[in-house]
Structures are given as C-alpha cells and as structure tokens.
Short mmCIF file of N, CA, C and O in Angstrom, two decimals:
data_model
loop_
_atom_site.label_atom_id
_atom_site.label_comp_id
_atom_site.label_asym_id
_atom_site.label_seq_id
_atom_site.Cartn_x
_atom_site.Cartn_y
_atom_site.Cartn_z
N MET A 209 -3.86 -11.33 -1.21
CA MET A 209 -2.75 -10.95 -2.05
C MET A 209 -1.47 -11.03 -1.23
O MET A 209 -1.40 -10.54 -0.11
N THR A 210 -0.43 -11.62 -1.80
CA THR A 210 0.86 -11.72 -1.15
C THR A 210 1.78 -10.62 -1.69
O THR A 210 2.00 -10.53 -2.90
N ILE A 211 2.29 -9.80 -0.77
CA ILE A 211 3.13 -8.67 -1.15
C ILE A 211 4.47 -8.77 -0.42
O ILE A 211 4.51 -8.92 0.80
N ASP A 212 5.55 -8.68 -1.18
CA ASP A 212 6.90 -8.59 -0.60
C ASP A 212 7.17 -7.11 -0.38
O ASP A 212 7.25 -6.34 -1.34
N ILE A 213 7.29 -6.70 0.87
CA ILE A 213 7.41 -5.27 1.16
C ILE A 213 8.84 -4.78 1.26
O ILE A 213 9.07 -3.60 1.57
N HIS A 214 9.82 -5.64 0.97
CA HIS A 214 11.22 -5.21 1.11
C HIS A 214 12.10 -5.97 0.13
O HIS A 214 12.56 -7.06 0.41
N CYS A 215 12.35 -5.37 -1.02
CA CYS A 215 13.18 -6.02 -2.03
C CYS A 215 14.17 -5.03 -2.61
O CYS A 215 13.81 -3.91 -2.98
N HIS A 216 15.43 -5.44 -2.68
CA HIS A 216 16.47 -4.63 -3.33
C HIS A 216 16.85 -5.33 -4.63
O HIS A 216 17.11 -6.53 -4.64
N LEU A 217 16.87 -4.59 -5.69
CA LEU A 217 17.29 -5.12 -6.99
C LEU A 217 18.81 -5.05 -7.04
O LEU A 217 19.40 -3.99 -6.84
N TRP A 218 19.45 -6.19 -7.28
CA TRP A 218 20.91 -6.24 -7.31
C TRP A 218 21.41 -5.96 -8.72
O TRP A 218 21.23 -6.76 -9.62
N ILE A 219 22.02 -4.79 -8.86
CA ILE A 219 22.61 -4.37 -10.12
C ILE A 219 24.05 -3.96 -9.82
O ILE A 219 24.28 -3.08 -8.99
N ARG A 220 24.98 -4.61 -10.44
CA ARG A 220 26.40 -4.44 -10.09
C ARG A 220 26.83 -2.98 -10.06
O ARG A 220 27.52 -2.54 -9.14
N GLU A 221 26.44 -2.20 -11.04
CA GLU A 221 26.89 -0.82 -11.14
C GLU A 221 26.25 0.10 -10.10
O GLU A 221 26.64 1.25 -9.97
N PHE A 222 25.28 -0.41 -9.35
CA PHE A 222 24.62 0.37 -8.30
C PHE A 222 25.30 0.19 -6.95
O PHE A 222 24.98 0.91 -6.01
N ILE A 223 26.20 -0.76 -6.84
CA ILE A 223 26.74 -1.15 -5.54
C ILE A 223 28.17 -0.67 -5.36
O ILE A 223 29.05 -1.02 -6.15
N PRO A 224 28.43 0.13 -4.33
CA PRO A 224 29.81 0.56 -4.06
C PRO A 224 30.69 -0.66 -3.79
O PRO A 224 30.26 -1.65 -3.18
N GLU A 225 31.91 -0.59 -4.23
CA GLU A 225 32.84 -1.71 -4.06
C GLU A 225 32.99 -2.12 -2.61
O GLU A 225 33.03 -3.31 -2.29
N ALA A 226 33.05 -1.16 -1.69
CA ALA A 226 33.21 -1.48 -0.27
C ALA A 226 32.05 -2.31 0.26
O ALA A 226 32.24 -3.23 1.05
N TYR A 227 30.84 -2.01 -0.19
CA TYR A 227 29.66 -2.77 0.26
C TYR A 227 29.70 -4.20 -0.30
O TYR A 227 29.45 -5.18 0.40
N LEU A 228 30.05 -4.30 -1.57
CA LEU A 228 30.14 -5.61 -2.20
C LEU A 228 31.19 -6.48 -1.50
O LEU A 228 30.95 -7.66 -1.23
N GLN A 229 32.32 -5.88 -1.16
CA GLN A 229 33.37 -6.62 -0.47
C GLN A 229 32.90 -7.05 0.93
O GLN A 229 33.19 -8.16 1.37
N ALA A 230 32.17 -6.18 1.63
CA ALA A 230 31.68 -6.52 2.97
C ALA A 230 30.67 -7.66 2.90
O ALA A 230 30.72 -8.58 3.73
N ILE A 231 29.76 -7.61 1.94
CA ILE A 231 28.78 -8.70 1.78
C ILE A 231 29.50 -10.00 1.44
O ILE A 231 29.21 -11.06 2.00
N GLY A 232 30.44 -9.93 0.51
CA GLY A 232 31.19 -11.12 0.12
C GLY A 232 31.94 -11.72 1.28
O GLY A 232 31.93 -12.95 1.47
N LYS A 233 32.56 -10.89 2.08
CA LYS A 233 33.30 -11.37 3.24
C LYS A 233 32.37 -12.03 4.25
O LYS A 233 32.66 -13.10 4.78
N ALA A 234 31.23 -11.41 4.51
CA ALA A 234 30.27 -11.97 5.47
C ALA A 234 29.75 -13.33 5.00
O ALA A 234 29.67 -14.28 5.79
N VAL A 235 29.39 -13.43 3.74
CA VAL A 235 28.88 -14.71 3.21
C VAL A 235 29.99 -15.76 3.23
O VAL A 235 29.75 -16.91 3.62
N ALA A 236 31.20 -15.38 2.85
CA ALA A 236 32.32 -16.34 2.85
C ALA A 236 32.59 -16.85 4.27
O ALA A 236 32.80 -18.05 4.47
N GLU A 237 32.55 -15.94 5.27
CA GLU A 237 32.77 -16.36 6.65
C GLU A 237 31.64 -17.28 7.13
O GLU A 237 31.88 -18.29 7.79
N TYR A 238 30.41 -16.95 6.80
CA TYR A 238 29.28 -17.79 7.17
C TYR A 238 29.42 -19.19 6.57
O TYR A 238 29.25 -20.19 7.26
N ARG A 239 29.75 -19.23 5.29
CA ARG A 239 29.89 -20.53 4.63
C ARG A 239 31.02 -21.34 5.25
O ARG A 239 30.92 -22.56 5.37
N THR A 240 32.10 -20.69 5.66
CA THR A 240 33.22 -21.40 6.29
C THR A 240 32.74 -22.02 7.60
O THR A 240 33.03 -23.18 7.89
N HIS A 241 31.96 -21.27 8.40
CA HIS A 241 31.48 -21.78 9.69
C HIS A 241 30.45 -22.89 9.53
O HIS A 241 30.25 -23.68 10.44
N THR A 242 29.77 -22.96 8.42
CA THR A 242 28.76 -24.00 8.22
C THR A 242 29.33 -25.22 7.50
O THR A 242 28.59 -26.13 7.17
N GLY A 243 30.64 -25.23 7.27
CA GLY A 243 31.27 -26.39 6.64
C GLY A 243 31.19 -26.38 5.12
O GLY A 243 31.48 -27.39 4.48
N ASN A 244 30.78 -25.28 4.54
CA ASN A 244 30.68 -25.17 3.08
C ASN A 244 31.48 -23.94 2.65
O ASN A 244 30.92 -22.95 2.20
N PRO A 245 32.81 -23.99 2.81
CA PRO A 245 33.62 -22.79 2.61
C PRO A 245 33.62 -22.28 1.16
O PRO A 245 33.45 -23.06 0.22
N ILE A 246 33.80 -20.99 1.06
CA ILE A 246 33.93 -20.34 -0.24
C ILE A 246 34.83 -19.13 -0.05
O ILE A 246 34.76 -18.46 0.99
N THR A 247 35.67 -18.86 -1.01
CA THR A 247 36.54 -17.69 -0.92
C THR A 247 35.81 -16.47 -1.49
O THR A 247 34.83 -16.60 -2.23
N LEU A 248 36.33 -15.29 -1.16
CA LEU A 248 35.76 -14.07 -1.70
C LEU A 248 35.87 -14.07 -3.22
O LEU A 248 34.93 -13.67 -3.91
N LYS A 249 36.97 -14.56 -3.74
CA LYS A 249 37.14 -14.62 -5.20
C LYS A 249 36.08 -15.53 -5.82
O LYS A 249 35.51 -15.20 -6.86
N GLU A 250 35.80 -16.66 -5.18
CA GLU A 250 34.74 -17.54 -5.68
C GLU A 250 33.37 -16.86 -5.59
O GLU A 250 32.54 -17.04 -6.48
N MET A 251 33.16 -16.10 -4.51
CA MET A 251 31.89 -15.35 -4.38
C MET A 251 31.70 -14.44 -5.59
O MET A 251 30.64 -14.39 -6.18
N GLU A 252 32.76 -13.69 -5.91
CA GLU A 252 32.69 -12.74 -7.02
C GLU A 252 32.42 -13.44 -8.35
O GLU A 252 31.71 -12.89 -9.19
N GLY A 253 32.96 -14.62 -8.52
CA GLY A 253 32.81 -15.32 -9.80
C GLY A 253 31.61 -16.23 -9.90
O GLY A 253 31.06 -16.42 -10.99
N LYS A 254 31.18 -16.81 -8.77
CA LYS A 254 30.12 -17.82 -8.81
C LYS A 254 28.79 -17.36 -8.19
O LYS A 254 27.73 -17.70 -8.69
N ILE A 255 28.85 -16.65 -7.10
CA ILE A 255 27.64 -16.31 -6.36
C ILE A 255 27.06 -14.98 -6.81
O ILE A 255 25.88 -14.89 -7.16
N PHE A 256 27.87 -13.92 -6.79
CA PHE A 256 27.36 -12.60 -7.16
C PHE A 256 26.66 -12.58 -8.52
O PHE A 256 25.59 -11.99 -8.63
N PRO A 257 27.22 -13.20 -9.55
CA PRO A 257 26.53 -13.14 -10.85
C PRO A 257 25.11 -13.72 -10.82
O PRO A 257 24.27 -13.32 -11.63
N GLN A 258 24.83 -14.61 -9.89
CA GLN A 258 23.48 -15.17 -9.77
C GLN A 258 22.51 -14.15 -9.19
O GLN A 258 21.30 -14.32 -9.30
N TRP A 259 23.02 -13.11 -8.54
CA TRP A 259 22.18 -12.10 -7.90
C TRP A 259 21.83 -10.96 -8.84
O TRP A 259 20.84 -10.27 -8.61
N TRP A 260 22.64 -10.72 -9.86
CA TRP A 260 22.44 -9.54 -10.71
C TRP A 260 21.12 -9.61 -11.44
O TRP A 260 20.74 -10.65 -11.96
N ASP A 261 20.43 -8.47 -11.50
CA ASP A 261 19.09 -8.45 -12.09
C ASP A 261 18.79 -7.06 -12.66
O ASP A 261 17.91 -6.36 -12.18
N GLY A 262 19.51 -6.68 -13.67
CA GLY A 262 19.38 -5.34 -14.23
C GLY A 262 18.05 -5.02 -14.87
O GLY A 262 17.62 -3.87 -14.89
N ASP A 263 17.35 -6.05 -15.38
CA ASP A 263 16.08 -5.78 -16.08
C ASP A 263 14.85 -6.19 -15.27
O ASP A 263 13.73 -6.09 -15.76
N GLY A 264 15.05 -6.66 -14.05
CA GLY A 264 13.92 -7.04 -13.20
C GLY A 264 13.37 -8.43 -13.47
O GLY A 264 12.54 -8.93 -12.72
N GLY A 265 13.82 -9.07 -14.53
CA GLY A 265 13.30 -10.39 -14.89
C GLY A 265 13.53 -11.46 -13.85
O GLY A 265 12.65 -12.29 -13.59
N ARG A 266 14.70 -11.46 -13.23
CA ARG A 266 14.98 -12.45 -12.18
C ARG A 266 14.03 -12.27 -11.00
O ARG A 266 13.51 -13.25 -10.46
N THR A 267 13.78 -11.03 -10.63
CA THR A 267 12.87 -10.75 -9.52
C THR A 267 11.46 -11.24 -9.86
O THR A 267 10.80 -11.87 -9.02
N ILE A 268 10.99 -10.97 -11.05
CA ILE A 268 9.66 -11.43 -11.46
C ILE A 268 9.58 -12.96 -11.43
O ILE A 268 8.60 -13.53 -10.92
N ARG A 269 10.61 -13.63 -11.90
CA ARG A 269 10.61 -15.11 -11.87
C ARG A 269 10.58 -15.63 -10.44
O ARG A 269 9.88 -16.60 -10.13
N GLN A 270 11.35 -14.99 -9.55
CA GLN A 270 11.34 -15.40 -8.14
C GLN A 270 9.97 -15.14 -7.51
O GLN A 270 9.50 -15.95 -6.71
N MET A 271 9.36 -14.04 -7.86
CA MET A 271 8.01 -13.74 -7.35
C MET A 271 7.03 -14.82 -7.80
O MET A 271 6.24 -15.32 -6.99
N ASP A 272 7.09 -15.18 -9.07
CA ASP A 272 6.19 -16.22 -9.60
C ASP A 272 6.39 -17.53 -8.86
O ASP A 272 5.42 -18.18 -8.45
N LYS A 273 7.64 -17.91 -8.67
CA LYS A 273 7.95 -19.17 -8.00
C LYS A 273 7.45 -19.19 -6.55
O LYS A 273 6.97 -20.21 -6.06
N ALA A 274 7.51 -18.02 -5.88
CA ALA A 274 7.11 -17.93 -4.47
C ALA A 274 5.64 -17.56 -4.28
O ALA A 274 5.16 -17.49 -3.15
N GLY A 275 4.92 -17.30 -5.38
CA GLY A 275 3.52 -16.92 -5.26
C GLY A 275 3.32 -15.49 -4.77
O GLY A 275 2.30 -15.17 -4.16
N ILE A 276 4.29 -14.63 -5.05
CA ILE A 276 4.20 -13.23 -4.64
C ILE A 276 3.59 -12.43 -5.78
O ILE A 276 4.06 -12.50 -6.92
N GLU A 277 2.57 -11.67 -5.47
CA GLU A 277 1.87 -10.93 -6.52
C GLU A 277 2.44 -9.53 -6.75
O GLU A 277 2.41 -9.03 -7.87
N LYS A 278 2.92 -8.90 -5.69
CA LYS A 278 3.51 -7.56 -5.81
C LYS A 278 4.76 -7.49 -4.95
O LYS A 278 4.84 -8.11 -3.90
N THR A 279 5.72 -6.67 -5.41
CA THR A 279 6.96 -6.45 -4.67
C THR A 279 7.28 -4.97 -4.65
O THR A 279 7.17 -4.29 -5.67
N LEU A 280 7.68 -4.48 -3.47
CA LEU A 280 8.15 -3.11 -3.34
C LEU A 280 9.65 -3.08 -3.57
O LEU A 280 10.40 -3.75 -2.85
N LEU A 281 10.09 -2.35 -4.59
CA LEU A 281 11.52 -2.20 -4.88
C LEU A 281 12.06 -1.00 -4.13
O LEU A 281 11.53 0.10 -4.24
N LEU A 282 13.14 -1.22 -3.38
CA LEU A 282 13.70 -0.20 -2.51
C LEU A 282 15.16 0.07 -2.90
O LEU A 282 16.05 -0.70 -2.54
N PRO A 283 15.43 1.15 -3.62
CA PRO A 283 16.81 1.49 -3.97
C PRO A 283 17.62 1.80 -2.71
O PRO A 283 17.10 2.33 -1.73
N MET A 284 18.91 1.48 -2.75
CA MET A 284 19.80 1.73 -1.61
C MET A 284 20.81 2.81 -1.97
O MET A 284 21.59 2.64 -2.89
N ASP A 285 20.81 3.91 -1.23
CA ASP A 285 21.80 4.95 -1.41
C ASP A 285 22.91 4.72 -0.39
O ASP A 285 22.78 5.10 0.77
N LEU A 286 23.98 4.10 -0.84
CA LEU A 286 25.10 3.76 0.04
C LEU A 286 26.32 4.65 -0.20
O LEU A 286 27.37 4.45 0.41
N GLY A 287 26.20 5.61 -1.09
CA GLY A 287 27.35 6.38 -1.54
C GLY A 287 28.09 7.17 -0.48
O GLY A 287 29.32 7.21 -0.49
N PHE A 288 27.38 7.79 0.46
CA PHE A 288 28.04 8.60 1.49
C PHE A 288 28.94 7.76 2.37
O PHE A 288 30.02 8.19 2.75
N SER A 289 28.48 6.58 2.73
CA SER A 289 29.22 5.78 3.71
C SER A 289 30.22 4.83 3.07
O SER A 289 31.19 4.45 3.71
N MET A 290 30.02 4.45 1.82
CA MET A 290 30.85 3.41 1.24
C MET A 290 31.48 3.79 -0.10
O MET A 290 32.07 2.95 -0.74
N GLY A 291 31.35 5.03 -0.48
CA GLY A 291 31.90 5.47 -1.76
C GLY A 291 30.84 5.38 -2.84
O GLY A 291 29.99 4.49 -2.83
N GLU A 292 30.91 6.30 -3.76
CA GLU A 292 29.90 6.35 -4.83
C GLU A 292 30.11 5.20 -5.82
O GLU A 292 31.23 4.92 -6.22
N PRO A 293 29.02 4.53 -6.20
CA PRO A 293 29.12 3.49 -7.22
C PRO A 293 29.23 4.13 -8.61
O PRO A 293 29.08 5.35 -8.75
N PRO A 294 29.46 3.33 -9.64
CA PRO A 294 29.58 3.88 -10.99
C PRO A 294 28.35 4.62 -11.48
O PRO A 294 28.46 5.55 -12.28
N ILE A 295 27.15 4.24 -11.03
CA ILE A 295 25.91 4.87 -11.47
C ILE A 295 25.39 5.77 -10.35
O ILE A 295 25.27 5.33 -9.20
N SER A 296 25.05 7.00 -10.67
CA SER A 296 24.58 7.96 -9.66
C SER A 296 23.26 7.48 -9.03
O SER A 296 22.49 6.75 -9.65
N ILE A 297 23.00 7.95 -7.82
CA ILE A 297 21.75 7.57 -7.14
C ILE A 297 20.55 8.09 -7.91
O ILE A 297 19.50 7.43 -7.96
N ASP A 298 20.66 9.21 -8.56
CA ASP A 298 19.59 9.75 -9.38
C ASP A 298 19.25 8.77 -10.51
O ASP A 298 18.09 8.42 -10.72
N ASP A 299 20.28 8.31 -11.20
CA ASP A 299 20.07 7.37 -12.31
C ASP A 299 19.61 6.00 -11.81
O ASP A 299 18.84 5.31 -12.48
N GLN A 300 20.06 5.59 -10.62
CA GLN A 300 19.59 4.33 -10.05
C GLN A 300 18.08 4.39 -9.82
O GLN A 300 17.35 3.46 -10.16
N ASN A 301 17.63 5.48 -9.21
CA ASN A 301 16.21 5.64 -8.95
C ASN A 301 15.40 5.68 -10.23
O ASN A 301 14.35 5.04 -10.33
N LYS A 302 15.89 6.39 -11.23
CA LYS A 302 15.20 6.43 -12.52
C LYS A 302 15.09 5.03 -13.12
O LYS A 302 14.04 4.67 -13.67
N HIS A 303 16.15 4.26 -13.01
CA HIS A 303 16.14 2.90 -13.55
C HIS A 303 15.10 2.03 -12.84
O HIS A 303 14.29 1.35 -13.49
N ILE A 304 15.12 2.06 -11.51
CA ILE A 304 14.17 1.26 -10.72
C ILE A 304 12.74 1.66 -11.07
O ILE A 304 11.88 0.80 -11.33
N LEU A 305 12.47 2.95 -11.12
CA LEU A 305 11.11 3.41 -11.41
C LEU A 305 10.73 3.13 -12.86
O LEU A 305 9.55 2.94 -13.16
N GLY A 306 11.70 3.05 -13.75
CA GLY A 306 11.44 2.63 -15.12
C GLY A 306 11.03 1.17 -15.19
O GLY A 306 10.15 0.79 -15.98
N LEU A 307 11.62 0.33 -14.36
CA LEU A 307 11.23 -1.09 -14.32
C LEU A 307 9.81 -1.25 -13.80
O LEU A 307 9.09 -2.15 -14.23
N VAL A 308 9.42 -0.37 -12.89
CA VAL A 308 8.05 -0.41 -12.37
C VAL A 308 7.07 -0.16 -13.52
O VAL A 308 6.02 -0.81 -13.61
N LYS A 309 7.42 0.75 -14.42
CA LYS A 309 6.56 1.01 -15.58
C LYS A 309 6.51 -0.20 -16.51
O LYS A 309 5.52 -0.44 -17.17
N ARG A 310 7.59 -0.98 -16.53
CA ARG A 310 7.64 -2.20 -17.36
C ARG A 310 6.76 -3.30 -16.77
O ARG A 310 6.17 -4.09 -17.50
N TYR A 311 6.69 -3.36 -15.44
CA TYR A 311 5.91 -4.39 -14.73
C TYR A 311 4.93 -3.70 -13.77
O TYR A 311 4.98 -3.94 -12.55
N PRO A 312 4.02 -2.88 -14.24
CA PRO A 312 3.19 -2.08 -13.33
C PRO A 312 2.25 -2.89 -12.44
O PRO A 312 1.88 -2.42 -11.36
N ASP A 313 1.87 -4.08 -12.85
CA ASP A 313 0.99 -4.90 -12.03
C ASP A 313 1.73 -5.71 -10.99
O ASP A 313 1.10 -6.32 -10.12
N ARG A 314 3.07 -5.71 -11.08
CA ARG A 314 3.86 -6.56 -10.18
C ARG A 314 4.78 -5.78 -9.25
O ARG A 314 5.08 -6.24 -8.15
N LEU A 315 5.27 -4.62 -9.70
CA LEU A 315 6.28 -3.89 -8.93
C LEU A 315 5.77 -2.53 -8.49
O LEU A 315 5.04 -1.86 -9.22
N VAL A 316 6.18 -2.14 -7.29
CA VAL A 316 5.90 -0.81 -6.73
C VAL A 316 7.27 -0.22 -6.42
O VAL A 316 8.08 -0.83 -5.73
N GLY A 317 7.54 0.97 -6.93
CA GLY A 317 8.86 1.56 -6.76
C GLY A 317 8.91 2.65 -5.71
O GLY A 317 8.07 3.55 -5.69
N PHE A 318 9.90 2.55 -4.85
CA PHE A 318 10.19 3.60 -3.89
C PHE A 318 11.40 4.38 -4.39
O PHE A 318 12.08 3.95 -5.31
N PHE A 319 11.63 5.52 -3.79
CA PHE A 319 12.79 6.34 -4.09
C PHE A 319 13.76 6.19 -2.94
O PHE A 319 13.37 6.32 -1.78
N GLY A 320 15.01 5.91 -3.23
CA GLY A 320 16.02 5.75 -2.18
C GLY A 320 17.03 6.88 -2.24
O GLY A 320 17.59 7.15 -3.30
N ILE A 321 17.24 7.53 -1.10
CA ILE A 321 18.23 8.60 -1.04
C ILE A 321 18.70 8.80 0.39
O ILE A 321 17.95 8.61 1.34
N ASP A 322 19.97 9.15 0.52
CA ASP A 322 20.51 9.54 1.82
C ASP A 322 20.06 10.98 2.05
O ASP A 322 20.31 11.85 1.21
N PRO A 323 19.39 11.27 3.15
CA PRO A 323 18.85 12.61 3.36
C PRO A 323 19.93 13.69 3.50
O PRO A 323 19.63 14.87 3.44
N ARG A 324 21.18 13.28 3.64
CA ARG A 324 22.28 14.24 3.74
C ARG A 324 22.72 14.74 2.36
O ARG A 324 23.49 15.69 2.27
N ARG A 325 22.21 14.13 1.31
CA ARG A 325 22.58 14.58 -0.04
C ARG A 325 22.00 15.96 -0.31
O ARG A 325 20.88 16.27 0.12
N GLU A 326 22.74 16.73 -1.07
CA GLU A 326 22.26 18.04 -1.48
C GLU A 326 20.97 17.86 -2.29
O GLU A 326 20.88 16.99 -3.15
N LYS A 327 19.98 18.66 -1.97
CA LYS A 327 18.69 18.67 -2.65
C LYS A 327 17.95 17.32 -2.56
O LYS A 327 17.16 16.98 -3.43
N ALA A 328 18.16 16.59 -1.47
CA ALA A 328 17.50 15.28 -1.31
C ALA A 328 15.98 15.42 -1.35
O ALA A 328 15.30 14.63 -2.02
N LEU A 329 15.44 16.39 -0.65
CA LEU A 329 13.99 16.57 -0.62
C LEU A 329 13.46 16.92 -2.02
O LEU A 329 12.45 16.35 -2.45
N GLU A 330 14.15 17.80 -2.72
CA GLU A 330 13.72 18.16 -4.08
C GLU A 330 13.74 16.95 -5.00
O GLU A 330 12.82 16.76 -5.81
N LEU A 331 14.78 16.13 -4.88
CA LEU A 331 14.87 14.92 -5.72
C LEU A 331 13.73 13.95 -5.41
O LEU A 331 13.14 13.35 -6.31
N PHE A 332 13.43 13.80 -4.12
CA PHE A 332 12.34 12.91 -3.74
C PHE A 332 11.01 13.43 -4.29
O PHE A 332 10.23 12.67 -4.87
N GLU A 333 10.76 14.71 -4.12
CA GLU A 333 9.50 15.28 -4.64
C GLU A 333 9.39 15.10 -6.15
O GLU A 333 8.33 14.75 -6.66
N ARG A 334 10.49 15.29 -6.85
CA ARG A 334 10.48 15.10 -8.31
C ARG A 334 10.23 13.63 -8.66
O ARG A 334 9.51 13.33 -9.61
N SER A 335 10.79 12.73 -7.86
CA SER A 335 10.59 11.32 -8.14
C SER A 335 9.12 10.92 -8.02
O SER A 335 8.64 10.06 -8.75
N VAL A 336 8.41 11.54 -7.09
CA VAL A 336 6.98 11.26 -6.92
C VAL A 336 6.20 11.87 -8.07
O VAL A 336 5.37 11.20 -8.71
N GLU A 337 6.47 13.12 -8.35
CA GLU A 337 5.70 13.86 -9.36
C GLU A 337 5.99 13.39 -10.78
O GLU A 337 5.07 13.26 -11.59
N GLU A 338 7.26 13.15 -11.11
CA GLU A 338 7.64 12.87 -12.49
C GLU A 338 7.87 11.39 -12.79
O GLU A 338 7.63 10.95 -13.90
N TRP A 339 8.37 10.64 -11.81
CA TRP A 339 8.75 9.25 -12.09
C TRP A 339 7.82 8.23 -11.46
O TRP A 339 7.97 7.04 -11.69
N GLY A 340 6.89 8.68 -10.62
CA GLY A 340 5.91 7.76 -10.06
C GLY A 340 6.32 7.03 -8.80
O GLY A 340 5.73 5.99 -8.47
N ALA A 341 7.31 7.52 -8.07
CA ALA A 341 7.70 6.86 -6.81
C ALA A 341 6.53 6.83 -5.86
O ALA A 341 5.75 7.78 -5.77
N ARG A 342 6.41 5.73 -5.12
CA ARG A 342 5.28 5.56 -4.19
C ARG A 342 5.69 5.67 -2.73
O ARG A 342 4.85 5.58 -1.85
N GLY A 343 6.98 5.83 -2.47
CA GLY A 343 7.44 5.93 -1.09
C GLY A 343 8.91 6.29 -1.05
O GLY A 343 9.55 6.47 -2.09
N LEU A 344 9.46 6.33 0.15
CA LEU A 344 10.83 6.76 0.37
C LEU A 344 11.57 5.70 1.19
O LEU A 344 11.05 5.22 2.20
N LYS A 345 12.78 5.36 0.75
CA LYS A 345 13.61 4.37 1.46
C LYS A 345 14.87 5.05 1.98
O LYS A 345 15.62 5.65 1.22
N PHE A 346 15.07 4.97 3.30
CA PHE A 346 16.30 5.42 3.93
C PHE A 346 17.10 4.20 4.37
O PHE A 346 16.52 3.16 4.71
N ILE A 347 18.41 4.34 4.44
CA ILE A 347 19.29 3.29 4.97
C ILE A 347 20.06 3.92 6.15
O ILE A 347 21.18 4.39 5.98
N PRO A 348 19.48 3.94 7.36
CA PRO A 348 20.12 4.63 8.48
C PRO A 348 21.50 4.08 8.86
O PRO A 348 22.33 4.83 9.38
N PHE A 349 21.79 2.81 8.58
CA PHE A 349 23.10 2.29 8.98
C PHE A 349 24.24 2.96 8.22
O PHE A 349 25.40 2.75 8.53
N THR A 350 23.92 3.79 7.25
CA THR A 350 24.97 4.49 6.51
C THR A 350 25.49 5.72 7.25
O THR A 350 26.39 6.39 6.76
N GLY A 351 24.92 6.04 8.41
CA GLY A 351 25.51 7.09 9.23
C GLY A 351 24.60 8.22 9.64
O GLY A 351 25.09 9.30 9.99
N PHE A 352 23.30 8.02 9.66
CA PHE A 352 22.40 9.07 10.14
C PHE A 352 21.27 8.42 10.90
O PHE A 352 21.06 7.21 10.83
N TYR A 353 20.54 9.23 11.65
CA TYR A 353 19.38 8.74 12.38
C TYR A 353 18.12 9.27 11.69
O TYR A 353 18.08 10.44 11.30
N PRO A 354 17.07 8.45 11.55
CA PRO A 354 15.85 8.92 10.90
C PRO A 354 15.23 10.16 11.55
O PRO A 354 14.58 10.95 10.90
N ASP A 355 15.45 10.33 12.85
CA ASP A 355 14.89 11.49 13.54
C ASP A 355 15.89 12.64 13.68
O ASP A 355 15.63 13.62 14.36
N GLY A 356 17.03 12.54 13.00
CA GLY A 356 18.05 13.58 13.05
C GLY A 356 17.71 14.75 12.13
O GLY A 356 16.70 14.74 11.42
N GLU A 357 18.56 15.76 12.17
CA GLU A 357 18.33 16.94 11.33
C GLU A 357 18.38 16.58 9.87
O GLU A 357 17.76 17.15 9.04
#
C-alpha cells in the first residue's frame, strides 16, 4: 500500500495573508532564477487557484494519478505567527475531518493546532473523541519548540 504521510489541503480561507505572500514571493524568486519568471500578482491569479482544494477532490485525483491509496491530511495552524486567517483553526480542523468522513478509505485526518493556543489540549482531545482525528500536527517554525513548555 502506498501512503502519503504528509499532505496539506490548500484552502484559501485557511491561509493567513502573510504566509500566502511569503510562499508567493519564494516561488516567484525561484522561477526568476530558473529562467521562467513570474510576478507575485501572476502567482495570485494563475498559480494559487490551481492549488485550492476546498472539497478534497483535487487531492483525490492527484492520489489516483500517483497511485497513492491513502493520504494523511495535516492542518496547519499558522495564526500565532502570521495572523489569523478568515476561518478559525477550530473550523479548519472540523472541515478537514469532515472530508475524511467523505473519503474514509482514502484520507486520514490529523488535528493541527499551535500548542500555545488557549485550551489546545482540550481541543485536541475533543477532535479525537468527537471528530475522529487520528493524530496531531504541530508546525514548530511558527515560534515554539516541540519539547518546550
């Protein structure tokens, strides 16, 4: 069985503007250095829309094309370090875990949260008990250490 153990679902309303701008800038700079330049404005209009996958269908199609049987979906809580996105991390996790229920034979959902959030442990426990989360995703580059308090 082929399993993708690290997949982020790209949903525009889940991504803080600062993160989107940083990704766009990095890709634009890379493309410039490889002789295939693109502006940040072009990224926003041409490239980013190809990444959006609110219903999980794009991910399933990519899995089929690559021969991947299961994928672990890992929500990203970037709010503390880059500003809160339009959709709360609680609602992001509920959405991701709802997609797992839509594709139970293909997707495995983790719960993503910054451990510095108020009631992070309680939210994680609820996600396991009520929403079916199968694991926990941290993003340490947002400003904490996994072995910290």
